[in-house]
mmCIF file of C-alpha atoms in Angstrom:
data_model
loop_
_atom_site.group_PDB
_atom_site.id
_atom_site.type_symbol
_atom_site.label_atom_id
_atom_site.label_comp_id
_atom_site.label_asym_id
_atom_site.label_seq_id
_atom_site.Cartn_x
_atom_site.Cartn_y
_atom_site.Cartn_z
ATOM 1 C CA UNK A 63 -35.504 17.483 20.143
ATOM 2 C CA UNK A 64 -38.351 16.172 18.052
ATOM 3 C CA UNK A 65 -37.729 12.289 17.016
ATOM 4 C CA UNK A 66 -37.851 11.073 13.877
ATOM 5 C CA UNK A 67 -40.955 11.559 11.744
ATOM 6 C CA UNK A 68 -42.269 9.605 9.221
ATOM 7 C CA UNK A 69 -44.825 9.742 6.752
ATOM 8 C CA UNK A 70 -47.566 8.592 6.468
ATOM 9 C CA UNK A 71 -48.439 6.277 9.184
ATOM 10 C CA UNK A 72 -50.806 4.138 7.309
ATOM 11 C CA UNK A 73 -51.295 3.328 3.873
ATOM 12 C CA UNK A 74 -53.722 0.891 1.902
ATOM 13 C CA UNK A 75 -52.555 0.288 -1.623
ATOM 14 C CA UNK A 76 -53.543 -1.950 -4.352
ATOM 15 C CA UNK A 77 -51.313 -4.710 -6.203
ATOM 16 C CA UNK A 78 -49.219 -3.032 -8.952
ATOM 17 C CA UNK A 79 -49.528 0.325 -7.914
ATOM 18 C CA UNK A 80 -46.527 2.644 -6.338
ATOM 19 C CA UNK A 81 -46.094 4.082 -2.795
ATOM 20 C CA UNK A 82 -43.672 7.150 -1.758
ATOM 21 C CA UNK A 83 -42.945 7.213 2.326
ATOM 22 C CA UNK A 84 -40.713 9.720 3.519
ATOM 23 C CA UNK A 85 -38.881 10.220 6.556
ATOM 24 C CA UNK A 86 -37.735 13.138 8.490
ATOM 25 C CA UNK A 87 -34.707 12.378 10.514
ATOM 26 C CA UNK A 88 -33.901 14.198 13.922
ATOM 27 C CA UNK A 89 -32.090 17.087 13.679
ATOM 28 C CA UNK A 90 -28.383 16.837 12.857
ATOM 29 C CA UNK A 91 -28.533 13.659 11.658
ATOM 30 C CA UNK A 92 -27.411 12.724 8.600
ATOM 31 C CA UNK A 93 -27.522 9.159 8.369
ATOM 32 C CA UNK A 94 -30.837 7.437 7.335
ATOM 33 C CA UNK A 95 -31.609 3.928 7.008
ATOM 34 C CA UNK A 96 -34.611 1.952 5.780
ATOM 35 C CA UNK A 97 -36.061 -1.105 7.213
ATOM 36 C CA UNK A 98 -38.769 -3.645 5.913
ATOM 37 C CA UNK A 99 -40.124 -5.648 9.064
ATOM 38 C CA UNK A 100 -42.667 -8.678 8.607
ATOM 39 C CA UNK A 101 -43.575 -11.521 11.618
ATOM 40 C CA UNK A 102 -42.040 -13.686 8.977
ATOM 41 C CA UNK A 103 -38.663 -12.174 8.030
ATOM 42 C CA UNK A 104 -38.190 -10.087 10.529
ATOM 43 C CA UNK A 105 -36.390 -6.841 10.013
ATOM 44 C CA UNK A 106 -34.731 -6.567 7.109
ATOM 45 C CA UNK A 107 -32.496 -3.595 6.003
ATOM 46 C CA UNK A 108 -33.182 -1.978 2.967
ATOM 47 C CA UNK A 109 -31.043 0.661 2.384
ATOM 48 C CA UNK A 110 -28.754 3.518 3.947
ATOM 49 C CA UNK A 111 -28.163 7.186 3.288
ATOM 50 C CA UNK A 112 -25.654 9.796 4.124
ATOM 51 C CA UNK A 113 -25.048 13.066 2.941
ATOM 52 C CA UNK A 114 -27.434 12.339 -0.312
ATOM 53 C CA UNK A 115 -25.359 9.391 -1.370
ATOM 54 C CA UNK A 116 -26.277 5.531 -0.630
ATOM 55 C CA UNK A 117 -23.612 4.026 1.153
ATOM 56 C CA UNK A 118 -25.139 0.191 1.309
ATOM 57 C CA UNK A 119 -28.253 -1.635 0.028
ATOM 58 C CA UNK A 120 -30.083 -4.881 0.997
ATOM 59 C CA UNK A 121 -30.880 -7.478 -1.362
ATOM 60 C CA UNK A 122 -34.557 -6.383 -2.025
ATOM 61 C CA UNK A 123 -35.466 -6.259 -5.775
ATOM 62 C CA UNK A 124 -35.117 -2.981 -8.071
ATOM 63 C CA UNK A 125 -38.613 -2.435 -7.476
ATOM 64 C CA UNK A 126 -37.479 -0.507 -4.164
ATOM 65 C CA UNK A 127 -35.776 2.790 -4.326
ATOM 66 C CA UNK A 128 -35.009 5.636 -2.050
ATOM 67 C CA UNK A 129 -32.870 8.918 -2.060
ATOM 68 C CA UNK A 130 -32.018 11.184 0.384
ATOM 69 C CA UNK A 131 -31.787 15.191 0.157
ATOM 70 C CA UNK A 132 -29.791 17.729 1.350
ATOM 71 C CA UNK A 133 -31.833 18.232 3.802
ATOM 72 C CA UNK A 134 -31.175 14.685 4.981
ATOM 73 C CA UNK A 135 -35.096 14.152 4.742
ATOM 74 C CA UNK A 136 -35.399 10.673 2.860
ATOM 75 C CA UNK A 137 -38.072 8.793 0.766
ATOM 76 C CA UNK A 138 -38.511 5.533 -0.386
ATOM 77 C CA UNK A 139 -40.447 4.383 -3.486
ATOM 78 C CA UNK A 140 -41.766 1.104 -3.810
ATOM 79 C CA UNK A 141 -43.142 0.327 -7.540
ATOM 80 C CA UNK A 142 -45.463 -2.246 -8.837
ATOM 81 C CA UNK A 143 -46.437 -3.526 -5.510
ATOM 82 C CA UNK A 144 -47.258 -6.969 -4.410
ATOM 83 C CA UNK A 145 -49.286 -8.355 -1.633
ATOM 84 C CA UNK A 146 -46.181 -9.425 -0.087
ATOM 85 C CA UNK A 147 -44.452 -6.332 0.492
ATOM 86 C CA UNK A 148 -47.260 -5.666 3.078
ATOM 87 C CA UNK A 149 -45.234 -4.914 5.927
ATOM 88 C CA UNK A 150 -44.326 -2.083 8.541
ATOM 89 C CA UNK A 151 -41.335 -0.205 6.710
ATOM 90 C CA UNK A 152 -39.047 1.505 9.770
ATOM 91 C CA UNK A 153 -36.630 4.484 8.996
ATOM 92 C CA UNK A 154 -34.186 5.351 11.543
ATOM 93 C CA UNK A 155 -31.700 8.167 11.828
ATOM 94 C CA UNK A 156 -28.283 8.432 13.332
ATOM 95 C CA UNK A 157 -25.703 11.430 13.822
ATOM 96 C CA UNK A 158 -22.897 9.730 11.626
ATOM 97 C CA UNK A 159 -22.102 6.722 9.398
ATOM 98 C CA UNK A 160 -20.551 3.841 11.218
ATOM 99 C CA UNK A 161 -21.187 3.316 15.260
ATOM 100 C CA UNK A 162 -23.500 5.556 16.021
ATOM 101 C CA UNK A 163 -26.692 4.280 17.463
ATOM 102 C CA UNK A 164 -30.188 4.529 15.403
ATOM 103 C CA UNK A 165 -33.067 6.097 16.477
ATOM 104 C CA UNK A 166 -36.153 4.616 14.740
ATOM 105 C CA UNK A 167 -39.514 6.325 13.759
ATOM 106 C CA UNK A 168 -42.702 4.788 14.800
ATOM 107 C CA UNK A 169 -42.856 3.420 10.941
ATOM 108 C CA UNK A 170 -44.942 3.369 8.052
ATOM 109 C CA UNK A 171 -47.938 0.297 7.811
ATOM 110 C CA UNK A 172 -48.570 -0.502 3.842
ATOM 111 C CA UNK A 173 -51.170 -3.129 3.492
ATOM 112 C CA UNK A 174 -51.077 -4.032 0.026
ATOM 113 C CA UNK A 175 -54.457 -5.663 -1.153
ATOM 114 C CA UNK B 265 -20.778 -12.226 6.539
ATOM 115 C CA UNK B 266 -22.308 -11.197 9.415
ATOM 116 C CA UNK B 267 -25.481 -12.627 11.500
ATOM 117 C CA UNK B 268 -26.578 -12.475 14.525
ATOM 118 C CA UNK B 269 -28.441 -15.213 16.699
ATOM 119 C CA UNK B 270 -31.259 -14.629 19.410
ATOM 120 C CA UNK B 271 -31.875 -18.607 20.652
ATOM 121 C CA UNK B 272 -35.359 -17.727 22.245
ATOM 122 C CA UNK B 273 -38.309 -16.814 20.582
ATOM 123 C CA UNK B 274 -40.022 -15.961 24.149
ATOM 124 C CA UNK B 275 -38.932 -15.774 27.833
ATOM 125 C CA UNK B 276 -41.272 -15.584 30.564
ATOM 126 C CA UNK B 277 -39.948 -13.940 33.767
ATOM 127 C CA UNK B 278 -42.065 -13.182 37.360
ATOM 128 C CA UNK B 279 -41.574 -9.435 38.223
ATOM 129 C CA UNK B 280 -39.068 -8.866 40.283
ATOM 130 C CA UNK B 281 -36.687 -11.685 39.098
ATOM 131 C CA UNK B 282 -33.449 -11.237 36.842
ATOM 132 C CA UNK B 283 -33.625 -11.272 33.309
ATOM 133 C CA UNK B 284 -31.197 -12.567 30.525
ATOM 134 C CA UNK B 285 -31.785 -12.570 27.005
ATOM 135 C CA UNK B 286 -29.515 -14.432 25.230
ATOM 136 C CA UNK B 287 -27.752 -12.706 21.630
ATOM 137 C CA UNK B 288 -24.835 -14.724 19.871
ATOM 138 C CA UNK B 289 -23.407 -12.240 16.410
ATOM 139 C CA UNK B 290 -20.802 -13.863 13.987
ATOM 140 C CA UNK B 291 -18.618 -10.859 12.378
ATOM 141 C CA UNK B 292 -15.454 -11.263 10.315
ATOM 142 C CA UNK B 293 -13.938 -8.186 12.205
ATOM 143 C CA UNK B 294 -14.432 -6.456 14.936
ATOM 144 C CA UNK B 295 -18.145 -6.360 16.164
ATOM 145 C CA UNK B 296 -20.218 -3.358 16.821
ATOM 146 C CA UNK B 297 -23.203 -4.300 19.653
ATOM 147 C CA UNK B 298 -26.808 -2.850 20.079
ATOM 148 C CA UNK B 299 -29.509 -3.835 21.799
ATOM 149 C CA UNK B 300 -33.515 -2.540 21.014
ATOM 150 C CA UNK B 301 -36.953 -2.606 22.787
ATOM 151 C CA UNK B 302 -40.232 -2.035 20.295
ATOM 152 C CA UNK B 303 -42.828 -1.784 22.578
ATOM 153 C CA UNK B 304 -46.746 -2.936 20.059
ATOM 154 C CA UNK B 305 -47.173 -0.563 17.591
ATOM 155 C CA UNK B 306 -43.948 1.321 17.983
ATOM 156 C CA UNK B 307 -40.493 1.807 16.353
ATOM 157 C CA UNK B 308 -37.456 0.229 18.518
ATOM 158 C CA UNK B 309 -36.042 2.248 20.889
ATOM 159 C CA UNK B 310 -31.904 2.255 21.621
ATOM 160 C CA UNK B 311 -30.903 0.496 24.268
ATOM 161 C CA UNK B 312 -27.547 0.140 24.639
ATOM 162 C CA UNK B 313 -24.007 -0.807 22.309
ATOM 163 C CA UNK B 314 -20.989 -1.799 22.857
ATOM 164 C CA UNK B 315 -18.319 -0.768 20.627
ATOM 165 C CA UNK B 316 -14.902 -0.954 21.861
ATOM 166 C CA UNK B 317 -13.820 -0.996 26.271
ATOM 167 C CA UNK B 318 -15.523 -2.303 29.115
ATOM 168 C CA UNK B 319 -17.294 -5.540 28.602
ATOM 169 C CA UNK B 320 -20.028 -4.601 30.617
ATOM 170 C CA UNK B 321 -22.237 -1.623 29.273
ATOM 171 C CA UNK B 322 -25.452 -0.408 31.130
ATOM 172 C CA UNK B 323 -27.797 1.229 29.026
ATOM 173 C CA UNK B 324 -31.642 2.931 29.578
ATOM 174 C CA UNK B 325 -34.022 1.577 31.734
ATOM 175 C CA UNK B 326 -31.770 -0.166 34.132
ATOM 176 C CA UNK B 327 -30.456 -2.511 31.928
ATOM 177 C CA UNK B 328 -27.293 -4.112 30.921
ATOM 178 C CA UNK B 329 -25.733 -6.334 28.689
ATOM 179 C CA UNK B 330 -21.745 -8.382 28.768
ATOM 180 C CA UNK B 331 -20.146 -8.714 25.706
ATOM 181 C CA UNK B 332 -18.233 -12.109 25.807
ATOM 182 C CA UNK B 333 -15.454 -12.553 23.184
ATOM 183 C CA UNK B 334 -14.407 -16.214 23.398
ATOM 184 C CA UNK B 335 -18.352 -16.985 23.180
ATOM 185 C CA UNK B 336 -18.986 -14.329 20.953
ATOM 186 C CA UNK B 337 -22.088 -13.375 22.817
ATOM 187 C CA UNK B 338 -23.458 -10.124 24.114
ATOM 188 C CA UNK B 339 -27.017 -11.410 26.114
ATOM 189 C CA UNK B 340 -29.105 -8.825 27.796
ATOM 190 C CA UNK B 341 -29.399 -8.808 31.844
ATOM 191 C CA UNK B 342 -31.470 -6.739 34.184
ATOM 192 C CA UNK B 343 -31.311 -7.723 38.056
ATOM 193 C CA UNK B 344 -35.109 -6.766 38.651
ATOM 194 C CA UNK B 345 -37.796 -7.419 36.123
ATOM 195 C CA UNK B 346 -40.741 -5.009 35.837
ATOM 196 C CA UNK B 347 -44.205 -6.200 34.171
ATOM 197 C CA UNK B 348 -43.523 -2.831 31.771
ATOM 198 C CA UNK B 349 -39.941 -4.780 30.516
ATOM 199 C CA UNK B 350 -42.708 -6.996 28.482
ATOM 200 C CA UNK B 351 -41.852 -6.503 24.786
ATOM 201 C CA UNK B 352 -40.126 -7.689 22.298
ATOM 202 C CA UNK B 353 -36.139 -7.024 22.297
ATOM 203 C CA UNK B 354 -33.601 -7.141 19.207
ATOM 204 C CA UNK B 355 -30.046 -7.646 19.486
ATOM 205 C CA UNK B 356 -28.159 -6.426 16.268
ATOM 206 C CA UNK B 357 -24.711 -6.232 15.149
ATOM 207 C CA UNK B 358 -22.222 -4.494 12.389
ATOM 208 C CA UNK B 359 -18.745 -5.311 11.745
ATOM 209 C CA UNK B 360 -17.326 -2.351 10.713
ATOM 210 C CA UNK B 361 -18.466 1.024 10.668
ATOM 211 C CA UNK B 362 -19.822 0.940 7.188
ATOM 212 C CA UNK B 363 -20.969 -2.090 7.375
ATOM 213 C CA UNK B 364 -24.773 -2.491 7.200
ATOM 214 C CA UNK B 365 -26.699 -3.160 10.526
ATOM 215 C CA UNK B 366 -28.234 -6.725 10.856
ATOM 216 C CA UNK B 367 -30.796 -7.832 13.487
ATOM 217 C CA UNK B 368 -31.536 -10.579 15.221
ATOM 218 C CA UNK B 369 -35.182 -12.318 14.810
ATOM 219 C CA UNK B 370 -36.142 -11.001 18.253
ATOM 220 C CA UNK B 371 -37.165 -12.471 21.052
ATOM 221 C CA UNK B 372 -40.217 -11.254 23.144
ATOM 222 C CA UNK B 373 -40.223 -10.642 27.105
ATOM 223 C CA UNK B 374 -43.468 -11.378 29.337
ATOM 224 C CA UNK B 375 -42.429 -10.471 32.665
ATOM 225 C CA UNK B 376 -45.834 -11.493 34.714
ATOM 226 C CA UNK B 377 -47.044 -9.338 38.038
#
């Protein structure tokens, strides 16, 4: 089974503009969750996804959105960007809601500059 | 609200020698247990969880990990460190299944030849 995908890999944006990175979870799943991880912070959860509807959402600021389709593919959108929302931004899949175990993608690098 | 606690930022192990790396969660119910691996430049990768049963769970790679109750601690063990172990580990924990998924600041394994 192919893991989960994500797109694109790497990303250079400048401050204020927006960024799209989407996520292709492993097949059958349809659970997706969104992660923000900095040397700083950490990882940090930003939202999850199942069956189209978000089911829980970290305290990050409006500015970051996502949505999931029927598909169970996801995308998040991050608006007006600042330099410190530079980061490596990790989606991960899972069969169900609840106890099942994540599998991650290899992540999505957005250097803002 | 939930947290969870990795005391270590590093530990250093010789190959061959056991390994523990310590993870203490605070849940208001019931906790759900998982343990990662993100090896540079890579999503994490499942290790193990513990959600309900035996207090000891083995997981990939020959390793293990005891959940502990009374200490409300669930550390990481392997009896035979391998220089390839080296990376960096995260313990995270949820308290319910719908509960969001919170990590652990990580803690990074050298394990020298």
């Amino acid at each position: 089974k192919a893991g989960v995908t994500q797109t694109p890999r790497y990303l250079i944006k400048t401050r204020g503009q927006q960024v799209t990175l989407s996520c292709s979870p492993i097949s059958g799943h349809r659970s997706v969750s969104w992660y923000q991880q900095t040397p700083g912070q950490g990882l940090q959860f930003l939202f999850e996804y199942f069956s189209e509807t978000q089911r829980n959402k970290g305290n990050f600021p409006g500015r970051f959105s996502g949505r999931q389709f029927s598909n169970s593919r996801s995308e998040m959108n991050v608006s007006t960007l600042e330099l410190g929302d530079s980061a490596l931004y990790l989606c991960a899949s899972s069969l169900q809601e609840g106890t099942y175990e994540q599998y991650f993608g290899p992540g999505t690098r957005l250097t803002v500059t | 609200a939930q947290s969870v606690a990795q005391p270590e930022d590093q530990v250093n192990v010789a190959e061959g020698n056991p390994l523990t790396v310590k993870c203490t969660y605070s849940v208001s119910g019931n906790p759900y247990l998982f343990w990662y691996v993100q090896y540079p430049n890579r999503g994490l990768q499942f290790l193990l969880k513990y959600i309900t049963g035996d207090n000891l769970v083995k997981g990939s790679y020959g390793f293990e990990a005891e959940f502990n109750k009374s200490q409300t601690s669930f550390h990481l063990k392997k009896p035979s460190a391998l220089v390839s172990d080296s990376a960096l580990y995260f313990c995270a924990v949820r308290d319910s299944g719908y509960s969001t998924l919170t990590f652990g600041k990580g803690t990074m394994l050298l394990v020298s030849p």
